[in-house]
Coordinates of N, CA and C in Angstrom, one line a residue:
M226 N 57.6 -11.1 18.5 CA 58.3 -12.1 17.6 C 58.1 -13.5 18.2
F227 N 57.6 -14.4 17.4 CA 57.4 -15.8 17.8 C 58.7 -16.6 17.9
T228 N 58.7 -17.6 18.7 CA 59.8 -18.5 18.9 C 59.3 -19.9 18.8
A229 N 60.3 -20.8 18.6 CA 59.9 -22.2 18.6 C 59.3 -22.6 20.0
N230 N 59.8 -22.2 21.1 CA 59.3 -22.5 22.4 C 57.9 -21.9 22.6
Y231 N 57.6 -20.8 22.0 CA 56.3 -20.2 22.1 C 55.3 -21.2 21.5
F232 N 55.5 -21.7 20.3 CA 54.6 -22.6 19.6 C 54.5 -24.0 20.4
I233 N 55.7 -24.5 20.8 CA 55.7 -25.8 21.5 C 54.8 -25.7 22.7
E234 N 54.9 -24.6 23.5 CA 54.1 -24.4 24.7 C 52.7 -24.1 24.4
K235 N 52.4 -23.1 23.6 CA 51.0 -22.7 23.3 C 50.2 -23.7 22.6
L236 N 50.8 -24.5 21.7 CA 50.1 -25.5 20.9 C 50.2 -26.9 21.6
Q237 N 50.8 -26.9 22.8 CA 51.0 -28.1 23.6 C 51.5 -29.3 22.8
M238 N 52.7 -29.0 22.1 CA 53.3 -30.0 21.2 C 54.1 -31.0 22.0
N239 N 54.3 -32.2 21.5 CA 55.0 -33.3 22.1 C 56.2 -33.7 21.1
A240 N 57.2 -34.3 21.7 CA 58.3 -34.8 20.9 C 57.8 -35.9 20.0
H241 N 58.2 -35.9 18.7 CA 57.8 -36.8 17.7 C 58.9 -37.9 17.6
P242 N 58.5 -39.2 17.4 CA 59.5 -40.3 17.3 C 60.5 -40.1 16.1
E243 N 60.1 -39.4 15.1 CA 61.0 -39.2 13.9 C 61.9 -37.9 14.1
G244 N 61.6 -37.1 15.1 CA 62.3 -35.9 15.4 C 61.3 -34.7 15.4
G245 N 61.7 -33.6 16.0 CA 60.9 -32.4 16.0 C 59.7 -32.6 17.0
Y246 N 58.7 -31.7 16.9 CA 57.6 -31.7 17.8 C 56.3 -31.7 17.0
Y247 N 55.2 -32.3 17.6 CA 53.9 -32.3 16.8 C 52.8 -32.2 17.8
K248 N 51.6 -31.9 17.2 CA 50.4 -31.8 17.9 C 49.3 -32.2 17.0
E249 N 48.6 -33.3 17.3 CA 47.4 -33.7 16.5 C 46.4 -32.6 16.7
C250 N 45.8 -32.1 15.6 CA 44.8 -31.0 15.7 C 43.5 -31.3 15.1
F251 N 43.4 -32.0 14.0 CA 42.1 -32.3 13.4 C 42.1 -33.7 12.8
A252 N 40.9 -34.3 12.7 CA 40.7 -35.6 12.1 C 39.3 -35.6 11.5
S253 N 39.2 -36.3 10.4 CA 37.9 -36.4 9.8 C 37.0 -37.2 10.7
S254 N 35.7 -37.0 10.5 CA 34.7 -37.8 11.3 C 34.3 -39.0 10.5
E255 N 34.9 -39.2 9.3 CA 34.6 -40.3 8.4 C 35.7 -41.3 8.3
N256 N 35.4 -42.5 8.1 CA 36.4 -43.6 7.9 C 36.4 -44.1 6.4
I257 N 37.5 -44.8 6.1 CA 37.6 -45.4 4.7 C 38.2 -46.7 4.9
S258 N 37.9 -47.7 4.1 CA 38.5 -49.0 4.2 C 39.4 -49.2 3.0
S259 N 40.3 -50.2 3.1 CA 41.2 -50.4 2.0 C 40.5 -50.9 0.7
R260 N 39.3 -51.4 0.8 CA 38.7 -51.9 -0.4 C 38.3 -50.7 -1.3
D261 N 38.3 -49.5 -0.8 CA 38.0 -48.3 -1.6 C 39.3 -47.7 -2.2
L262 N 40.5 -48.3 -1.9 CA 41.7 -47.7 -2.3 C 42.6 -48.7 -3.0
T263 N 43.7 -48.2 -3.6 CA 44.7 -49.1 -4.2 C 45.7 -49.5 -3.2
T264 N 45.9 -48.8 -2.1 CA 46.8 -49.1 -1.0 C 46.0 -50.0 0.0
K265 N 46.6 -51.1 0.4 CA 46.0 -52.0 1.3 C 46.4 -51.7 2.8
F266 N 45.4 -51.4 3.6 CA 45.5 -51.2 5.0 C 44.9 -52.3 5.8
E267 N 45.3 -52.5 7.0 CA 44.7 -53.4 7.9 C 43.6 -52.7 8.6
G268 N 42.3 -53.1 8.3 CA 41.2 -52.5 8.9 C 40.8 -51.2 8.2
E269 N 40.1 -50.3 8.9 CA 39.7 -49.0 8.4 C 40.7 -47.9 8.8
R270 N 40.7 -46.8 8.1 CA 41.4 -45.6 8.5 C 40.5 -44.4 8.5
I271 N 40.9 -43.4 9.3 CA 40.2 -42.2 9.3 C 40.4 -41.6 7.9
L272 N 39.5 -40.9 7.3 CA 39.6 -40.3 6.0 C 40.8 -39.4 5.8
W273 N 41.0 -38.5 6.8 CA 42.2 -37.7 6.8 C 42.5 -37.3 8.3
T274 N 43.8 -36.9 8.5 CA 44.2 -36.4 9.8 C 45.2 -35.2 9.5
S275 N 45.3 -34.3 10.5 CA 46.1 -33.1 10.4 C 46.8 -32.8 11.7
I276 N 48.1 -32.5 11.6 CA 48.9 -32.1 12.7 C 49.7 -30.8 12.5
Y277 N 50.1 -30.2 13.6 CA 51.1 -29.2 13.5 C 52.5 -29.9 13.7
F278 N 53.5 -29.5 13.0 CA 54.8 -30.1 13.1 C 55.8 -28.9 13.2
L279 N 56.8 -29.1 14.1 CA 57.8 -28.0 14.3 C 59.2 -28.6 14.4
L280 N 60.1 -28.0 13.7 CA 61.5 -28.2 13.8 C 62.2 -27.0 14.2
R281 N 63.2 -27.1 15.1 CA 64.0 -26.0 15.6 C 65.4 -26.0 14.8
D282 N 66.1 -24.9 15.0 CA 67.4 -24.8 14.3 C 68.3 -26.0 14.6
G283 N 68.7 -26.6 13.5 CA 69.6 -27.8 13.5 C 68.8 -29.1 13.7
E284 N 67.5 -29.1 13.9 CA 66.8 -30.4 14.1 C 66.4 -30.9 12.7
L285 N 66.0 -32.2 12.7 CA 65.5 -32.9 11.5 C 64.5 -33.9 11.8
S286 N 63.8 -34.3 10.8 CA 62.9 -35.4 10.8 C 63.5 -36.5 10.1
N287 N 63.7 -37.7 10.8 CA 64.4 -38.8 10.2 C 63.6 -39.4 9.0
F288 N 64.4 -40.1 8.1 CA 63.7 -40.8 7.0 C 62.7 -41.8 7.5
H289 N 61.5 -41.7 6.9 CA 60.4 -42.6 7.2 C 59.5 -42.7 6.0
R290 N 58.5 -43.6 6.1 CA 57.6 -43.8 5.0 C 56.2 -44.0 5.5
L291 N 55.2 -43.6 4.7 CA 53.8 -43.8 5.1 C 53.1 -44.4 3.9
K292 N 52.0 -45.1 4.1 CA 51.2 -45.7 3.1 C 50.2 -44.7 2.5
S293 N 50.2 -43.5 3.0 CA 49.3 -42.4 2.6 C 50.1 -41.2 2.0
D294 N 49.4 -40.4 1.2 CA 49.9 -39.1 0.8 C 49.9 -38.2 2.0
E295 N 51.0 -37.3 2.0 CA 51.1 -36.3 3.1 C 51.3 -35.0 2.5
M296 N 50.4 -34.0 2.7 CA 50.5 -32.7 2.2 C 51.1 -31.8 3.4
W297 N 52.2 -31.1 3.1 CA 52.8 -30.2 4.0 C 52.4 -28.7 3.7
Y298 N 52.1 -27.9 4.7 CA 51.7 -26.5 4.6 C 52.6 -25.7 5.5
Y299 N 53.2 -24.7 4.9 CA 54.1 -23.7 5.7 C 53.2 -22.8 6.5
H300 N 53.6 -22.6 7.8 CA 52.9 -21.7 8.7 C 53.7 -20.5 9.2
S301 N 54.9 -20.8 9.7 CA 55.7 -19.7 10.3 C 57.1 -20.1 10.4
G302 N 58.0 -19.1 10.5 CA 59.4 -19.3 10.8 C 60.2 -19.4 9.5
S303 N 61.3 -20.1 9.5 CA 62.2 -20.3 8.4 C 61.7 -21.4 7.5
A304 N 62.2 -21.4 6.3 CA 61.9 -22.5 5.4 C 62.6 -23.8 5.9
L305 N 62.1 -24.9 5.5 CA 62.7 -26.2 5.7 C 62.8 -27.0 4.4
T306 N 63.7 -27.9 4.4 CA 63.9 -28.8 3.2 C 63.2 -30.1 3.5
I307 N 62.4 -30.6 2.5 CA 61.8 -31.9 2.5 C 62.6 -32.8 1.5
Y308 N 63.2 -33.9 2.0 CA 63.9 -34.8 1.1 C 63.1 -36.0 0.9
M309 N 62.9 -36.4 -0.4 CA 62.1 -37.5 -0.8 C 62.9 -38.5 -1.7
I310 N 62.7 -39.8 -1.4 CA 63.3 -40.8 -2.2 C 62.1 -41.6 -2.8
S311 N 61.9 -41.6 -4.1 CA 60.8 -42.3 -4.7 C 60.9 -43.8 -4.6
P312 N 59.9 -44.5 -4.9 CA 60.0 -46.0 -4.9 C 61.0 -46.5 -6.0
D313 N 61.3 -45.6 -7.0 CA 62.3 -45.9 -8.0 C 63.7 -45.5 -7.6
G314 N 63.9 -44.9 -6.4 CA 65.2 -44.5 -5.9 C 65.7 -43.2 -6.3
I315 N 64.8 -42.3 -6.8 CA 65.2 -41.0 -7.2 C 65.0 -40.0 -6.1
L316 N 66.1 -39.3 -5.8 CA 66.0 -38.3 -4.7 C 65.6 -36.9 -5.2
T317 N 64.6 -36.3 -4.6 CA 64.2 -35.0 -4.9 C 64.1 -34.2 -3.6
T318 N 64.2 -32.9 -3.7 CA 64.1 -32.0 -2.5 C 63.1 -30.9 -2.9
S319 N 62.4 -30.4 -1.8 CA 61.5 -29.2 -1.9 C 61.8 -28.3 -0.8
Q320 N 61.8 -27.0 -1.0 CA 61.9 -26.0 0.0 C 60.5 -25.6 0.4
L321 N 60.1 -25.8 1.7 CA 58.8 -25.4 2.1 C 59.0 -24.0 2.8
G322 N 58.4 -23.0 2.2 CA 58.5 -21.6 2.8 C 57.7 -20.7 1.9
L323 N 57.9 -19.4 2.0 CA 57.2 -18.4 1.3 C 58.0 -17.6 0.3
D324 N 59.3 -17.8 0.3 CA 60.1 -17.0 -0.7 C 60.2 -17.7 -2.0
I325 N 59.1 -17.4 -2.8 CA 58.9 -18.1 -4.1 C 60.1 -17.8 -5.0
E326 N 60.6 -16.6 -5.0 CA 61.7 -16.2 -5.9 C 63.0 -17.0 -5.6
K327 N 63.1 -17.6 -4.4 CA 64.2 -18.4 -4.0 C 63.9 -19.9 -4.2
G328 N 62.8 -20.2 -4.8 CA 62.4 -21.6 -5.1 C 61.6 -22.3 -4.0
E329 N 61.2 -21.5 -3.0 CA 60.4 -22.1 -1.9 C 58.9 -22.1 -2.3
V330 N 58.2 -23.0 -1.8 CA 56.7 -23.2 -2.1 C 56.0 -23.3 -0.8
P331 N 54.8 -22.8 -0.7 CA 54.0 -22.9 0.6 C 53.4 -24.2 0.9
Q332 N 53.3 -25.1 -0.1 CA 52.8 -26.5 0.0 C 53.6 -27.5 -0.7
V333 N 53.8 -28.6 -0.1 CA 54.6 -29.7 -0.8 C 53.8 -31.0 -0.5
L334 N 53.6 -31.8 -1.6 CA 53.0 -33.1 -1.5 C 54.1 -34.2 -1.4
V335 N 54.1 -35.0 -0.4 CA 54.9 -36.2 -0.3 C 54.0 -37.4 -0.7
P336 N 54.2 -38.0 -1.9 CA 53.3 -39.1 -2.3 C 53.5 -40.3 -1.4
K337 N 52.4 -41.1 -1.3 CA 52.5 -42.3 -0.5 C 53.6 -43.2 -1.0
N338 N 54.2 -44.0 -0.1 CA 55.3 -44.9 -0.3 C 56.6 -44.3 -0.7
Y339 N 56.7 -42.9 -0.6 CA 58.0 -42.3 -0.7 C 58.7 -42.3 0.7
I340 N 60.0 -42.5 0.7 CA 60.8 -42.4 1.9 C 61.1 -40.9 2.0
F341 N 60.9 -40.3 3.2 CA 61.1 -38.8 3.3 C 61.5 -38.4 4.7
G342 N 62.1 -37.3 4.7 CA 62.4 -36.6 6.0 C 62.6 -35.1 5.7
S343 N 62.8 -34.4 6.7 CA 63.0 -32.9 6.6 C 64.1 -32.4 7.5
A344 N 64.6 -31.2 7.2 CA 65.6 -30.6 8.0 C 65.6 -29.1 7.9
M345 N 66.0 -28.5 9.0 CA 66.2 -27.1 9.1 C 67.5 -26.8 8.5
N346 N 67.6 -26.0 7.5 CA 68.9 -25.6 6.9 C 69.2 -24.1 7.1
N347 N 68.3 -23.5 7.9 CA 68.5 -22.1 8.3 C 68.4 -21.9 9.8
E348 N 68.7 -20.8 10.3 CA 68.5 -20.5 11.7 C 67.0 -20.3 12.0
G349 N 66.7 -20.6 13.3 CA 65.3 -20.4 13.7 C 64.5 -21.6 13.9
Y350 N 63.3 -21.6 13.4 CA 62.4 -22.7 13.5 C 61.5 -22.7 12.3
A351 N 60.8 -23.9 12.1 CA 59.8 -23.9 11.0 C 58.5 -24.6 11.7
L352 N 57.4 -23.9 11.6 CA 56.1 -24.4 12.0 C 55.3 -24.7 10.7
V353 N 54.9 -26.0 10.6 CA 54.2 -26.4 9.4 C 53.0 -27.2 9.8
G354 N 52.1 -27.5 8.9 CA 51.0 -28.4 9.1 C 51.2 -29.5 8.1
C355 N 50.8 -30.7 8.6 CA 50.8 -31.9 7.7 C 49.5 -32.6 7.7
M356 N 48.9 -32.8 6.6 CA 47.6 -33.5 6.4 C 47.9 -34.8 5.7
V357 N 47.4 -35.9 6.3 CA 47.6 -37.2 5.8 C 46.3 -37.8 5.4
S358 N 46.2 -38.4 4.2 CA 45.0 -39.0 3.7 C 45.3 -40.3 2.9
P359 N 44.7 -41.4 3.2 CA 44.0 -41.7 4.4 C 44.7 -41.4 5.7
G360 N 44.0 -41.1 6.8 CA 44.6 -40.6 8.0 C 45.7 -41.4 8.5
F361 N 46.6 -40.7 9.2 CA 47.8 -41.2 9.8 C 47.4 -42.3 10.9
D362 N 48.2 -43.4 10.9 CA 48.1 -44.4 11.9 C 49.5 -44.9 12.1
F363 N 50.0 -45.1 13.3 CA 51.4 -45.5 13.5 C 51.6 -46.9 12.9
K364 N 50.5 -47.7 12.7 CA 50.7 -49.0 12.0 C 51.2 -48.9 10.6
D365 N 51.1 -47.7 10.0 CA 51.5 -47.5 8.6 C 52.8 -46.6 8.6
F366 N 53.4 -46.4 9.7 CA 54.6 -45.6 9.9 C 55.8 -46.5 9.9
E367 N 56.8 -46.2 9.0 CA 58.0 -47.1 9.0 C 59.2 -46.1 9.1
L368 N 60.0 -46.2 10.2 CA 61.2 -45.4 10.4 C 62.4 -46.3 9.9
F369 N 63.3 -45.7 9.2 CA 64.4 -46.4 8.6 C 65.7 -46.4 9.3
E370 N 66.5 -47.5 9.3 CA 67.8 -47.5 9.8 C 68.8 -47.1 8.7
R371 N 69.8 -46.5 9.2 CA 70.9 -46.0 8.2 C 71.4 -47.1 7.3
S372 N 71.8 -48.2 7.9 CA 72.4 -49.3 7.1 C 71.5 -49.8 6.0
D373 N 70.2 -49.9 6.3 CA 69.2 -50.4 5.3 C 69.2 -49.4 4.1
L374 N 69.1 -48.1 4.4 CA 69.0 -47.2 3.3 C 70.3 -47.0 2.5
L375 N 71.5 -47.1 3.2 CA 72.8 -47.1 2.5 C 72.9 -48.2 1.6
N376 N 72.5 -49.4 2.0 CA 72.6 -50.6 1.2 C 71.7 -50.4 -0.1
R377 N 70.5 -49.9 0.1 CA 69.5 -49.7 -1.0 C 69.9 -48.5 -1.9
Y378 N 70.4 -47.4 -1.4 CA 70.6 -46.2 -2.1 C 72.0 -45.6 -1.9
P379 N 73.0 -46.3 -2.2 CA 74.4 -45.8 -1.9 C 74.7 -44.4 -2.5
T380 N 74.1 -44.1 -3.6 CA 74.4 -42.8 -4.3 C 73.8 -41.6 -3.5
H381 N 72.9 -41.9 -2.5 CA 72.3 -40.8 -1.7 C 73.0 -40.8 -0.3
K382 N 74.2 -41.2 -0.2 CA 74.9 -41.4 1.1 C 74.8 -40.2 2.0
D383 N 75.1 -39.0 1.4 CA 75.2 -37.8 2.2 C 73.9 -37.5 2.9
V384 N 72.8 -37.5 2.2 CA 71.5 -37.2 2.8 C 71.0 -38.3 3.7
I385 N 71.4 -39.5 3.4 CA 71.0 -40.6 4.3 C 71.7 -40.5 5.6
M386 N 73.0 -40.1 5.6 CA 73.8 -39.9 6.8 C 73.1 -38.8 7.6
K387 N 72.7 -37.8 7.0 CA 72.1 -36.6 7.6 C 70.7 -37.0 8.3
L388 N 69.9 -37.8 7.6 CA 68.5 -38.0 8.0 C 68.2 -39.4 8.6
T389 N 69.2 -40.0 9.1 CA 69.0 -41.3 9.8 C 69.8 -41.3 11.1
R390 N 69.3 -42.2 12.0 CA 70.0 -42.4 13.2 C 71.0 -43.6 13.0
V391 N 72.0 -43.8 13.8 CA 72.9 -44.8 13.6 C 72.3 -46.2 13.7

């Protein structure tokens, strides 16, 4: 039986600033510039990057935003919930897991410019993969403060309280 600590140790995962653990595992050997895209980046970006990401029982990934699309892939453990607020302020959730009959799906796309976070809502852990295209760069990573999101989206107070730091 696998455990969260097994994957953290064997995959040599590190604490992530948004919460949980991660390990960079793959990156494209090609670059892309913003002149080839509708999203404007400073300089070039790797075409795509991929990480392992893990949350343990009770952990969460705080609300953040990227300038790139991020595809999430389920690998092991319990399902987790991905919470997304669209640029229009609409909140949606997706259950990342393998129990299709319960509404879980093995892949979830978080579109660029969505504010999103994730949480374990079951016991155990969730090991997932996240592929970002154009590739992840901390210059394009925006972590949100609770007061900012509460002012912008007061109708989503409960989930904002859950997925933000004070």
